[in-house]
Each structure stands twice: as C-alpha cells, then as structure tokens.
Short mmCIF file of C-alpha atoms and ligand atoms in Angstrom, two decimals:
data_model
loop_
_atom_site.label_atom_id
_atom_site.label_comp_id
_atom_site.label_asym_id
_atom_site.label_seq_id
_atom_site.Cartn_x
_atom_site.Cartn_y
_atom_site.Cartn_z
CA MET A 4 -16.14 -16.38 -35.06
CA PRO A 5 -18.37 -16.40 -31.77
CA ARG A 6 -21.45 -14.34 -31.09
CA THR A 7 -19.88 -12.92 -27.99
CA VAL A 8 -17.02 -11.97 -29.78
CA ALA A 9 -18.48 -10.26 -32.68
CA LEU A 10 -19.99 -7.93 -30.37
CA LEU A 11 -17.48 -6.42 -28.27
CA PRO A 12 -15.36 -3.14 -29.64
CA PRO A 13 -13.00 -3.70 -31.47
CA GLY A 14 -9.33 -3.91 -30.56
CA PRO A 15 -5.90 -5.62 -31.63
CA LYS A 16 -6.37 -8.61 -33.89
CA SER A 17 -2.56 -9.95 -32.57
CA PRO A 18 -2.47 -13.15 -31.55
CA ARG A 19 -3.44 -14.22 -27.47
CA ALA A 20 0.33 -14.68 -26.50
CA VAL A 21 1.58 -11.34 -28.27
CA GLN A 22 -1.20 -8.99 -26.78
CA THR A 23 -0.78 -11.12 -23.02
CA LEU A 24 3.30 -10.47 -23.60
CA ALA A 25 2.33 -6.55 -24.18
CA TRP A 26 0.02 -5.84 -21.74
CA TRP A 27 2.35 -7.51 -19.08
CA THR A 28 5.88 -6.14 -20.19
CA ARG A 29 4.57 -2.23 -21.52
CA SER A 30 0.97 -2.17 -20.23
CA VAL A 31 1.10 1.36 -20.46
CA PRO A 32 2.48 1.61 -24.14
CA LEU A 33 -0.32 -0.92 -25.13
CA TYR A 34 -3.04 1.06 -23.51
CA GLU A 35 -2.11 4.29 -25.44
CA ARG A 36 -1.66 3.08 -28.69
CA CYS A 37 -5.52 1.13 -28.41
CA ARG A 38 -7.02 4.78 -27.17
CA ALA A 39 -5.23 5.92 -30.30
CA ARG A 40 -6.37 4.24 -32.62
CA TYR A 41 -9.70 2.46 -31.22
CA GLY A 42 -10.38 5.25 -29.08
CA LYS A 43 -11.68 4.91 -25.47
CA ARG A 44 -13.12 2.17 -25.35
CA PHE A 45 -11.37 -0.94 -26.98
CA THR A 46 -10.95 -5.54 -26.34
CA LEU A 47 -8.09 -6.88 -25.23
CA ARG A 48 -7.80 -10.80 -25.66
CA LEU A 49 -5.30 -11.99 -23.60
CA LEU A 50 -4.28 -15.78 -22.80
CA GLN A 51 -6.23 -17.54 -19.85
CA ALA A 52 -8.68 -15.04 -19.47
CA PRO A 53 -12.19 -13.84 -21.15
CA PRO A 54 -12.14 -11.10 -23.44
CA SER A 55 -11.47 -7.66 -21.30
CA VAL A 56 -12.94 -4.16 -22.94
CA HIS A 57 -11.59 -1.46 -20.96
CA LEU A 58 -12.97 1.44 -20.30
CA SER A 59 -11.77 5.42 -20.20
CA ASP A 60 -14.60 7.54 -20.85
CA PRO A 61 -16.01 8.57 -17.24
CA ALA A 62 -19.41 8.51 -17.69
CA GLU A 63 -19.03 4.57 -18.66
CA VAL A 64 -16.56 4.04 -15.41
CA LYS A 65 -19.37 5.56 -13.31
CA GLU A 66 -22.10 3.02 -15.17
CA VAL A 67 -19.96 0.11 -13.92
CA PHE A 68 -18.73 1.02 -10.39
CA THR A 69 -22.70 1.60 -9.70
CA ALA A 70 -24.19 -1.50 -11.20
CA PRO A 71 -25.82 -4.37 -8.99
CA PRO A 72 -23.54 -6.56 -7.57
CA GLU A 73 -25.12 -9.67 -9.16
CA VAL A 74 -24.47 -7.93 -12.93
CA LEU A 75 -20.52 -7.40 -12.55
CA HIS A 76 -18.14 -9.89 -10.46
CA PRO A 77 -14.68 -8.10 -9.51
CA GLY A 78 -14.41 -11.39 -7.27
CA GLU A 79 -13.72 -13.78 -9.86
CA GLY A 80 -10.43 -12.24 -11.60
CA ALA A 81 -8.96 -12.23 -8.40
CA ARG A 82 -8.75 -16.24 -7.89
CA VAL A 83 -5.25 -16.33 -8.39
CA LEU A 84 -4.62 -14.92 -5.41
CA GLU A 85 -6.41 -17.25 -3.21
CA PRO A 86 -3.11 -19.55 -2.15
CA VAL A 87 -1.56 -16.25 -0.33
CA VAL A 88 -4.74 -14.40 0.89
CA GLY A 89 -7.46 -17.41 1.54
CA ALA A 90 -10.69 -18.78 0.67
CA ASN A 91 -12.41 -15.76 2.94
CA SER A 92 -10.88 -12.88 1.38
CA VAL A 93 -13.06 -9.87 0.96
CA ILE A 94 -11.08 -8.94 -2.33
CA LEU A 95 -12.38 -12.83 -3.65
CA LEU A 96 -15.78 -12.58 -2.70
CA ASP A 97 -18.75 -10.95 -4.67
CA GLU A 98 -22.82 -9.88 -3.70
CA ARG A 99 -23.99 -10.36 -0.19
CA PRO A 100 -20.44 -12.29 1.13
CA HIS A 101 -18.51 -9.60 -0.30
CA LEU A 102 -20.80 -7.00 1.43
CA SER A 103 -20.89 -8.80 4.80
CA GLN A 104 -17.07 -9.44 4.86
CA ARG A 105 -16.37 -5.30 3.88
CA LYS A 106 -19.27 -4.42 6.26
CA LEU A 107 -17.16 -6.30 8.99
CA MET A 108 -14.03 -4.54 7.99
CA LEU A 109 -14.99 -0.94 6.87
CA PRO A 110 -14.83 0.50 10.46
CA ALA A 111 -11.19 -0.29 10.84
CA PHE A 112 -10.42 2.20 8.19
CA HIS A 113 -12.66 5.64 9.23
CA GLY A 114 -11.00 8.70 9.99
CA GLU A 115 -10.77 8.40 14.02
CA ARG A 116 -9.35 5.06 13.58
CA MET A 117 -6.49 6.49 11.15
CA GLU A 118 -5.75 9.47 13.64
CA ALA A 119 -5.23 6.93 16.73
CA LEU A 120 -2.79 5.41 14.47
CA THR A 121 -1.09 8.25 13.43
CA GLY A 122 1.89 7.70 16.07
CA LEU A 123 2.69 4.17 15.64
CA LEU A 124 3.28 5.18 11.85
CA GLU A 125 5.43 8.01 12.85
CA ASP A 126 7.25 6.18 15.23
CA VAL A 127 8.00 3.09 12.46
CA THR A 128 8.53 5.86 9.97
CA GLU A 129 11.39 7.65 11.96
CA ARG A 130 13.14 4.58 12.76
CA GLU A 131 13.39 3.37 9.32
CA VAL A 132 13.73 6.65 7.29
CA GLY A 133 16.34 7.90 10.36
CA ALA A 134 18.64 4.78 8.83
CA TRP A 135 18.65 6.23 5.43
CA PRO A 136 22.18 7.38 3.67
CA THR A 137 22.03 10.81 2.15
CA ASP A 138 24.38 12.31 -0.62
CA ARG A 139 24.70 9.44 -2.50
CA PRO A 140 22.51 7.35 -4.99
CA VAL A 141 20.27 5.33 -3.12
CA ALA A 142 17.69 3.09 -3.97
CA LEU A 143 14.27 4.13 -2.50
CA HIS A 144 11.71 1.33 -3.55
CA PRO A 145 13.37 -1.74 -1.44
CA ARG A 146 13.49 0.52 1.87
CA LEU A 147 9.98 1.39 1.04
CA GLN A 148 9.41 -1.92 0.95
CA GLN A 149 10.83 -2.92 4.09
CA LEU A 150 9.12 0.65 5.32
CA THR A 151 5.56 -0.38 4.66
CA MET A 152 5.37 -3.95 5.15
CA GLU A 153 6.98 -2.76 9.04
CA VAL A 154 3.81 -0.66 8.89
CA ILE A 155 1.21 -3.13 8.14
CA LEU A 156 2.87 -5.98 10.41
CA ARG A 157 2.77 -3.21 13.56
CA ALA A 158 -0.90 -1.33 12.99
CA VAL A 159 -2.56 -3.64 10.68
CA PHE A 160 -1.30 -6.92 12.35
CA GLY A 161 -0.53 -5.30 15.68
CA LEU A 162 2.15 -7.12 15.83
CA ASP A 163 4.96 -5.88 18.79
CA PRO A 164 8.30 -6.07 18.34
CA GLY A 165 10.17 -9.48 19.05
CA SER A 166 10.86 -12.97 17.80
CA ARG A 167 7.62 -13.25 16.43
CA LEU A 168 7.15 -10.18 14.42
CA ASP A 169 10.89 -10.77 13.02
CA THR A 170 9.64 -14.80 11.61
CA ILE A 171 6.38 -13.33 9.91
CA ARG A 172 8.24 -10.91 8.69
CA GLU A 173 10.91 -12.93 7.30
CA ARG A 174 8.46 -15.50 6.08
CA LEU A 175 6.17 -13.04 4.44
CA THR A 176 8.83 -11.23 2.82
CA LYS A 177 10.04 -14.26 0.80
CA ASN A 178 6.31 -15.65 0.29
CA LEU A 179 5.35 -11.89 -1.32
CA GLU A 180 8.65 -12.31 -3.38
CA MET A 181 7.28 -14.98 -5.11
CA GLY A 182 4.26 -14.06 -5.49
CA ALA A 183 5.46 -10.84 -7.53
CA LYS A 184 7.48 -13.33 -9.94
CA PRO A 185 5.39 -13.43 -13.22
CA GLY A 186 2.83 -16.69 -13.26
CA SER A 187 3.96 -18.02 -9.91
CA MET A 188 0.37 -18.03 -8.89
CA LEU A 189 -0.84 -19.43 -12.08
CA PRO A 190 -2.31 -23.33 -10.81
CA PHE A 191 -0.33 -25.14 -13.23
CA LEU A 192 2.61 -23.82 -11.73
CA GLN A 193 2.20 -24.81 -8.19
CA ARG A 194 4.08 -27.78 -7.80
CA GLY A 195 7.75 -28.59 -7.17
CA ARG A 196 10.23 -27.15 -4.71
CA PRO A 197 10.13 -23.73 -4.66
CA TRP A 198 5.87 -24.32 -4.55
CA GLU A 199 6.80 -26.71 -1.56
CA GLU A 200 8.71 -24.23 0.35
CA PHE A 201 6.02 -21.61 -0.15
CA MET A 202 3.46 -23.53 1.53
CA ARG A 203 5.40 -24.31 4.35
CA ARG A 204 6.16 -20.73 5.02
CA ARG A 205 2.49 -19.91 4.22
CA ASP A 206 2.21 -22.58 7.12
CA GLU A 207 4.19 -21.56 9.62
CA THR A 208 3.16 -17.81 9.58
CA ASP A 209 -0.28 -18.77 10.09
CA ALA A 210 0.44 -21.21 13.04
CA LEU A 211 2.12 -18.02 14.60
CA LEU A 212 -1.10 -15.53 13.33
CA PHE A 213 -3.34 -18.12 14.61
CA GLU A 214 -1.57 -17.78 18.30
CA LEU A 215 -1.82 -14.26 17.93
CA ILE A 216 -4.84 -14.01 17.29
CA ASP A 217 -5.58 -16.47 20.44
CA GLU A 218 -3.77 -14.11 23.01
CA ARG A 219 -5.35 -11.45 21.56
CA ARG A 220 -8.39 -12.87 22.24
CA ALA A 221 -7.74 -14.15 25.50
CA GLU A 222 -6.40 -10.22 26.32
CA PRO A 223 -8.96 -8.83 28.68
CA ASN A 224 -8.10 -5.29 26.78
CA GLY A 225 -7.43 -7.31 23.65
CA GLU A 226 -9.96 -5.14 21.44
CA GLU A 227 -9.21 -1.68 23.00
CA ARG A 228 -5.80 -1.01 20.97
CA ASP A 229 -5.71 1.29 18.40
CA ASP A 230 -4.31 -1.24 15.46
CA VAL A 231 -6.53 -2.80 12.68
CA LEU A 232 -6.63 -6.43 14.39
CA ALA A 233 -8.42 -4.81 17.42
CA MET A 234 -11.52 -3.27 15.27
CA LEU A 235 -11.38 -6.95 12.89
CA LEU A 236 -11.85 -8.74 16.76
CA ALA A 237 -14.48 -6.50 17.86
CA ALA A 238 -16.67 -7.01 14.54
CA ARG A 239 -19.33 -9.18 14.72
CA HIS A 240 -21.43 -10.88 11.75
CA GLU A 241 -25.28 -9.97 11.17
CA ASP A 242 -26.21 -12.63 13.59
CA GLY A 243 -24.07 -11.40 16.21
CA SER A 244 -20.86 -14.03 16.28
CA PRO A 245 -17.03 -12.90 16.11
CA MET A 246 -15.19 -13.37 12.96
CA SER A 247 -13.58 -16.79 12.81
CA LYS A 248 -9.58 -17.38 13.19
CA GLN A 249 -9.81 -18.43 9.74
CA GLU A 250 -11.27 -15.30 8.61
CA LEU A 251 -9.49 -12.96 10.46
CA ARG A 252 -6.27 -14.75 8.91
CA ASP A 253 -7.13 -14.03 5.61
CA GLU A 254 -8.04 -10.39 5.98
CA LEU A 255 -5.01 -9.74 7.63
CA MET A 256 -3.57 -11.42 4.62
CA THR A 257 -5.50 -9.45 2.18
CA LEU A 258 -4.47 -6.18 3.60
CA LEU A 259 -0.75 -7.04 3.69
CA VAL A 260 -1.32 -8.31 0.15
CA ALA A 261 -3.28 -5.45 -1.20
CA GLY A 262 -1.66 -2.50 1.51
CA HIS A 263 1.85 -3.68 1.03
CA GLU A 264 3.69 -3.34 -2.70
CA THR A 265 0.91 -0.28 -3.56
CA THR A 266 1.87 1.94 -0.92
CA ALA A 267 5.80 1.37 -1.49
CA SER A 268 5.87 1.59 -5.34
CA GLU A 269 3.25 4.83 -5.05
CA LEU A 270 5.54 6.12 -2.64
CA ALA A 271 8.49 5.41 -4.39
CA TRP A 272 7.10 7.17 -7.30
CA ALA A 273 6.34 10.30 -5.34
CA PHE A 274 10.10 10.08 -5.07
CA GLU A 275 10.91 9.82 -8.35
CA ARG A 276 8.80 12.39 -9.96
CA LEU A 277 9.37 14.96 -6.98
CA ALA A 278 13.63 14.31 -7.88
CA ARG A 279 12.57 15.39 -11.01
CA THR A 280 10.69 18.41 -10.40
CA PRO A 281 12.89 20.80 -8.48
CA ASP A 282 9.96 23.82 -8.60
CA VAL A 283 7.29 21.27 -6.64
CA THR A 284 10.00 19.86 -4.55
CA ARG A 285 10.46 23.76 -3.15
CA ARG A 286 6.82 24.42 -2.94
CA LEU A 287 6.85 21.39 -0.59
CA LEU A 288 9.61 21.78 1.17
CA ALA A 289 8.62 25.13 2.25
CA GLU A 290 4.56 24.15 3.25
CA ILE A 291 6.37 21.54 5.49
CA ASP A 292 9.01 23.91 7.11
CA SER A 293 6.61 26.24 7.55
CA GLY A 294 4.26 23.59 9.42
CA ASP A 295 0.83 25.47 7.96
CA GLY A 296 -1.26 22.73 6.93
CA ASP A 297 -1.00 19.86 4.27
CA ALA A 298 -2.67 21.74 1.36
CA TYR A 299 0.29 21.35 -1.13
CA LEU A 300 1.23 17.71 0.41
CA THR A 301 -1.67 16.33 -0.03
CA ALA A 302 -2.41 17.64 -3.72
CA THR A 303 1.09 16.42 -4.50
CA LEU A 304 0.13 12.71 -3.45
CA HIS A 305 -3.24 13.00 -5.33
CA GLU A 306 -1.15 14.29 -8.35
CA THR A 307 1.42 11.36 -8.06
CA LEU A 308 -1.43 8.88 -7.72
CA ARG A 309 -3.19 10.68 -10.81
CA ARG A 310 0.19 10.62 -12.92
CA ARG A 311 1.49 7.10 -11.69
CA PRO A 312 -1.10 5.05 -10.74
CA VAL A 313 0.24 1.74 -9.31
CA ILE A 314 -2.83 0.09 -10.16
CA PRO A 315 -3.35 0.93 -13.70
CA ASN A 316 -7.25 -0.05 -13.93
CA ALA A 317 -9.35 -0.79 -11.49
CA ALA A 318 -10.05 -4.78 -10.80
CA PRO A 319 -11.81 -6.53 -13.94
CA ARG A 320 -15.20 -6.85 -13.45
CA LEU A 321 -17.00 -10.14 -15.06
CA THR A 322 -20.11 -9.58 -16.67
CA MET A 323 -22.96 -12.29 -15.01
CA GLU A 324 -25.56 -11.31 -17.64
CA PRO A 325 -25.99 -9.28 -20.57
CA VAL A 326 -25.28 -5.85 -19.45
CA GLU A 327 -25.71 -2.18 -21.11
CA VAL A 328 -22.84 0.26 -20.41
CA GLY A 329 -22.54 3.56 -22.53
CA GLY A 330 -25.29 2.80 -25.01
CA PHE A 331 -22.81 -0.89 -25.90
CA ARG A 332 -24.66 -4.03 -25.01
CA TYR A 333 -22.20 -6.41 -23.49
CA PRO A 334 -23.03 -10.35 -23.04
CA GLU A 335 -22.52 -12.08 -20.00
CA GLY A 336 -18.55 -13.61 -19.83
CA VAL A 337 -16.50 -10.39 -20.43
CA CYS A 338 -14.23 -8.05 -18.55
CA LEU A 339 -15.31 -4.60 -18.22
CA ILE A 340 -12.41 -2.90 -16.86
CA PRO A 341 -12.24 0.91 -15.63
CA ASN A 342 -8.63 2.03 -17.17
CA ALA A 343 -7.24 4.54 -14.74
CA TYR A 344 -3.98 5.64 -16.56
CA LEU A 345 -5.91 6.93 -19.47
CA ILE A 346 -8.69 8.41 -17.83
CA HIS A 347 -5.68 10.04 -15.79
CA HIS A 348 -3.81 10.84 -18.67
CA ASP A 349 -6.75 12.41 -21.07
CA PRO A 350 -5.94 16.01 -22.30
CA GLU A 351 -9.87 16.35 -22.34
CA ILE A 352 -10.07 15.69 -18.31
CA TYR A 353 -6.13 16.99 -17.72
CA PRO A 354 -4.61 19.91 -19.93
CA ASP A 355 -0.60 18.73 -20.23
CA PRO A 356 -1.71 15.50 -18.93
CA TYR A 357 1.98 14.23 -19.01
CA ALA A 358 2.81 17.19 -16.73
CA PHE A 359 3.82 16.51 -13.14
CA ARG A 360 1.69 19.74 -11.19
CA PRO A 361 -0.06 19.15 -7.63
CA GLU A 362 -1.30 22.81 -8.39
CA ARG A 363 -4.35 20.50 -10.33
CA PHE A 364 -5.83 19.81 -6.84
CA LEU A 365 -5.41 22.82 -4.87
CA ASP A 366 -8.38 24.23 -5.83
CA GLU A 367 -10.16 21.67 -6.58
CA SER A 368 -10.66 17.84 -4.83
CA PRO A 369 -10.46 14.73 -7.16
CA GLY A 370 -13.75 13.57 -9.25
CA THR A 371 -15.19 10.48 -8.22
CA TYR A 372 -14.66 8.73 -12.23
CA THR A 373 -11.77 11.27 -13.46
CA TRP A 374 -9.55 10.48 -10.52
CA ILE A 375 -9.53 6.45 -9.57
CA PRO A 376 -5.94 5.60 -8.18
CA PHE A 377 -8.13 3.44 -5.22
CA GLY A 378 -11.06 2.19 -8.01
CA GLY A 379 -14.54 2.80 -7.15
CA GLY A 380 -17.88 2.15 -6.10
CA ARG A 381 -18.73 -0.75 -3.25
CA ARG A 382 -15.52 -1.89 -4.51
CA ARG A 383 -12.94 1.28 -3.75
CA CYS A 384 -10.11 0.58 -2.19
CA LEU A 385 -10.14 0.04 1.90
CA GLY A 386 -7.05 0.87 2.82
CA ALA A 387 -7.47 4.40 0.69
CA SER A 388 -7.45 6.61 4.02
CA PHE A 389 -4.63 4.56 5.53
CA ALA A 390 -2.24 4.86 2.14
CA LEU A 391 -2.43 8.49 2.38
CA LEU A 392 -1.96 9.03 6.13
CA GLU A 393 0.83 6.61 5.60
CA MET A 394 2.41 8.22 2.36
CA LYS A 395 2.00 11.89 4.06
CA ILE A 396 4.06 10.41 7.05
CA VAL A 397 6.97 9.17 4.96
CA LEU A 398 7.17 12.17 2.56
CA ARG A 399 7.47 14.58 5.98
CA ALA A 400 9.75 12.74 7.08
CA VAL A 401 11.71 12.20 4.63
CA LEU A 402 11.72 15.66 3.68
CA SER A 403 12.11 17.47 6.52
CA ARG A 404 15.56 15.63 6.45
CA ALA A 405 16.26 15.84 2.86
CA GLU A 406 16.02 17.09 -0.36
CA PRO A 407 15.31 14.52 -3.42
CA ALA A 408 17.36 14.40 -6.31
CA PRO A 409 17.56 12.37 -9.42
CA ALA A 410 21.01 9.76 -9.22
CA PRO A 411 23.12 11.22 -12.38
CA ASP A 412 22.43 10.00 -16.27
CA LEU A 413 19.76 7.63 -14.33
CA THR A 414 16.17 7.66 -16.36
CA GLU A 415 13.25 5.34 -14.47
CA GLY A 416 10.80 3.43 -16.16
CA SER A 417 7.84 1.36 -14.62
CA ARG A 418 7.99 -2.56 -14.80
CA ARG A 419 5.48 -4.47 -13.76
CA ARG A 420 5.27 -6.53 -10.22
CA ALA A 421 2.41 -8.72 -9.56
CA ILE A 422 -0.46 -6.20 -9.67
CA THR A 423 1.52 -2.95 -9.44
CA LEU A 424 3.55 -1.06 -11.80
CA SER A 425 6.90 0.05 -9.86
CA PRO A 426 9.73 2.02 -10.96
CA ARG A 427 11.81 -0.57 -12.68
CA ARG A 428 15.49 0.73 -11.49
CA SER A 429 14.09 1.09 -7.82
CA ALA A 430 13.74 4.73 -7.77
CA VAL A 431 17.33 5.68 -6.99
CA THR A 432 17.27 9.00 -6.09
CA VAL A 433 19.69 11.08 -3.99
CA LEU A 434 18.50 12.29 -0.60
CA ARG A 435 20.56 15.37 -0.21
CA SER A 436 21.06 16.49 3.19
CA ARG A 437 19.41 19.62 4.35
CA ALA A 438 21.07 20.03 7.52
CA ARG A 439 23.77 22.09 6.13
CA ASP A 440 20.73 24.16 4.19
CA ARG A 441 19.26 25.38 7.54
CA ALA A 442 20.93 28.68 9.36
CA PRO A 443 21.31 27.67 13.01
CA VAL A 444 18.98 28.64 15.41
CA ALA A 445 21.19 30.55 17.19
CA ALA A 446 24.37 32.48 17.58
C1 HEM B 5 -1.13 3.72 -2.51
C2 HEM B 5 -1.78 2.93 -1.72
C3 HEM B 5 -3.16 2.00 -2.76
C4 HEM B 5 -3.18 1.66 -4.09
C5 HEM B 5 -2.83 2.61 -5.05
C6 HEM B 5 -4.60 0.45 -4.16
C7 HEM B 5 -5.37 0.67 -5.02
C8 HEM B 5 -6.63 -0.51 -4.97
C9 HEM B 5 -7.06 -0.75 -6.06
C10 HEM B 5 -7.17 0.22 -7.14
C11 HEM B 5 -8.34 -1.43 -5.93
C12 HEM B 5 -9.12 -2.15 -6.56
C13 HEM B 5 -10.78 -0.97 -6.32
C14 HEM B 5 -11.57 -1.54 -7.29
O1 HEM B 5 -11.56 -1.98 -8.36
O2 HEM B 5 -12.34 -0.94 -7.47
C15 HEM B 5 -8.06 -1.74 -4.70
C16 HEM B 5 -8.57 -2.74 -3.32
C17 HEM B 5 -8.31 -2.79 -2.29
N1 HEM B 5 -7.54 -2.39 -1.41
FE1 HEM B 5 -6.26 -0.75 -2.10
N2 HEM B 5 -4.73 0.72 -2.68
C18 HEM B 5 -3.43 1.29 -2.04
C19 HEM B 5 -3.33 0.88 -0.56
C20 HEM B 5 -4.08 -0.12 0.16
C21 HEM B 5 -3.95 -0.28 1.62
C22 HEM B 5 -2.89 0.57 2.22
C23 HEM B 5 -4.68 -1.55 2.53
C24 HEM B 5 -5.29 -1.77 3.16
C25 HEM B 5 -4.13 -1.28 4.65
C26 HEM B 5 -5.94 -1.82 1.29
C27 HEM B 5 -7.11 -2.86 1.05
C28 HEM B 5 -7.47 -3.06 -0.30
C29 HEM B 5 -8.77 -3.75 0.02
C30 HEM B 5 -9.51 -4.79 0.91
C31 HEM B 5 -8.94 -3.67 -1.24
C32 HEM B 5 -10.51 -5.20 -1.72
C33 HEM B 5 -11.12 -3.96 -1.64
C34 HEM B 5 -12.95 -4.65 -1.93
O3 HEM B 5 -12.57 -5.39 -2.69
O4 HEM B 5 -13.99 -4.58 -1.78
N3 HEM B 5 -5.00 -0.79 -0.15
N4 HEM B 5 -6.63 -0.77 -4.07
#
C-alpha cells in the first residue's frame, strides 16, 4: 500500500467505483453513514480523483479555511469547469493569480452596490413571479432556474431586453443543461456531435459577449451603470491596466455558473421547506404583511441554507505540501473537504438538527465555522450577499401573493445536478392564492 494512503483517516473499504456511485447518487446518506462509522473525519476514494478527506469538526475546518494559499489549492479541483468558465476564472486559480482576480471582482459585490441593484432585481422578479399559476401544483425548480438566469443576465451581464439577450439566454440554457448531465464535462467524453454543438453555442455566445463588452467600453457612461459588468469594466490590475475582453468574458461566465443553479435550487428548497412547515410560513407571512423589518425572513434563509446546503461541501482543497490539521499530518496530494452538510446536522452544534426552525438564527448570527453554505476563508462565495438579496426579494414577491403548500401525495428527495443538490421532483408546490384571505380595504 502506498505510504500516503496508510497515513489517511479511515473510510469505506469498498472499490472506488462503488464509492463514486454512492457519492454521486446518494451523497448525503453516504456522508452520514461514514460519520456514524468513522467519526468527524473520514476518507473517500473516488475514481479519477485524489483521496478526499471529509472534515466536520469546526476547529479543523477553521484550520483549512485559514491555511496559507500555497499549501492548499482549491482551484485544482475545478479544472473540469474550464471549457465553460475559461482559464482566467477566479474559481480555477490559486495563490497570487487567484487573489488578484478576486480583488478585481470584490467591489462589485459590496453592500452599496447590492443596494443599487435592488430595483432591477425586484422588476425582474415581479415579471417572472407574476406569471406563475396559483391554486394548482406547479414545478417551482424550473421556474426558479429561469428567474435566476434572467437575474444574472440582466444584473450581472448588464444585458438589456432584446434579441441579444434572447439569443444568449437560449444558447446558455442549452449549454448549462448539457453541463449538468453526469460526467459530461469529463475530458474523455468531450467529442462527437453533442460536444461540437456545445462548442458552437459557446462560440456564438462569446461573440455576442465580446460585442457587448466593446459597446459598453465605447459608451461614455459605460462604467456608471449599476450592473456587475460596469464594476468589472472599471476594475484595474495592480499595473493600472483594465481587465482584458477574455478575462471579462471568463468572469461573467464564472458568475453565471456559480450563481444561477445554486440560487435556483436554494430557493426551491426554501419553498419545499416552507410548504411543509406551516408554523414557520405563518410567522413569515405575518412579518411580510406587517412591513416591519426582515429579521424572520433572514433567519428563514439562514435556516434553509443550513438544512439544505445546495453545495454540501466547500471546494476540495488539494494539499501541495505536507500539512497538519487537527493534529493529523496529511501528505501532499490529498483533498481536504470541509463538509457543510455534516457540520449543519451535528446535534452538538444544532440541537434537533433535522427540524426546520428559523428561530435558531433569530438571536444568534450564523457562526463562521459552524454555518458554511458559502464555504469560507479567501475562497468564500463572492456572491453570498447577492444570493441572499435575491432570495429575499423572490420570497417576498411570492409570499405576498401566495402561501406554499405541498402538492398532494408528493415527497421530495434530492438529486445531484452538476455541482448542486436540487429537489429530485422539482419542488412541486401548490401556491395557494392569498387574495381570497384578505379582507377588502374599504367597504
Ligand atoms: C444560494 C446560492 C449560493 C450558494 C449556496 C453558493 C455557494 C458557494 C460555495 C460553497 C462556494 C465555494 C466556497 C469555498 O470553497 O470556500 C462558492 C464560490 C463562489 N461563488 Fe457562490 N454560491 C451561491 C451563489 C452565488 C452567486 C449568486 C454568485 C455570483 C453572482 C456566486 C459566485 C461565486 C464565486 C465567484 C465563487 C468562487 C470564489 C473563489 O474561488 O474565490 N455564488 N459559492
């Protein structure tokens, strides 16, 4: 047995193919079984991947999130995304190149920028949600995918309604669908007709994005708009140069891939949970109707992200040199993985962890290392405040019209779509119209 393997924490002994299948099809039960058997750190061995050590002790996760950038490389594990996001993507980089790309992007996601985007996000949301049917079962997940796609194209790419937006939306939707199929991004499957069509659609989209970037650069006020592209156009490298066209394209695609399906699935889970916990829904409706702040809405989103983290673990961090975490010495060439799902369902941290109870977060903010749906450290999700703002706007828009109830005879499980865990049966929900519940304002 090679020395590296002997040094790792224990884990299942089954063949790699069996572990890979279990991880792909039923990762949550696999994680729970492993924790019950091996404790808060265990090793999985998957096909075509270095050994993965899952960590669910917050103290160890802190050590991982705060380790020096040259020791752990999260960028390495994301290589499969390169055909979509491009080589400049912040997600694929490590060390200095990662830090400098991240610095260029951070200002676009600051608080005051998010505030400036609120009106646009509300408009897009109203238009989409207003068309949703009420009082009959409706599959929410595909509608939420459409909504979050529109939000990114308008608020991040800065596209105005029109034929360019329509063409880009159509091409990207097809390519993302293909990317969500198991294994479709693996290099040995990148051939044949479907792959050629994927590349053709990608090139057509890129041409339109380059055209958009040229136009925006030429506009006298092109950097003054509220969208994320405006901030990226205004960003400057350390030597004072602007981001290249290819860099801009790669980061826009990164934001789409990172921010579209994640937010759609998380919102789908929010509705799935609310439909099944009427007490929580009632309290939330009362807050929304009163117009008195958003403390319970915020707590409900924190609880949704705890109970249903759509990315069940932070990006795998590949060890570039031997490193000690939690008193355990890991050799080079191992992936250390902070496991959000297990931390979020640890009864020592969250009593009665499977209950959906936003009250947990009413008096206490989520902990940096005990609530990690957005990962942590210098790789923490760049779009966390964008996602929270968007989710608040969508929940408010839907709940002021309708009350979610589960579709009859339907239970919901989860399934893996590319990088996210989404509702297996598309979060079919009945949105019971609230119009009839409301007393008329005047006789
Ligand atoms: C509910 C929605 C979302 C969830 C649960 C989520 C979760 C995550 C997670 C777990 C990571 C990896 C962090 C780590 O390994 O430490 C990540 C990274 C990232 N996310 Fe999100 N995300 C969401 C929405 C968004 C949105 C809306 C955007 C942008 C518009 C975005 C942009 C990014 C980017 C750029 C990274 C890479 C950061 C880096 O490598 O430095 N995400 N996200």
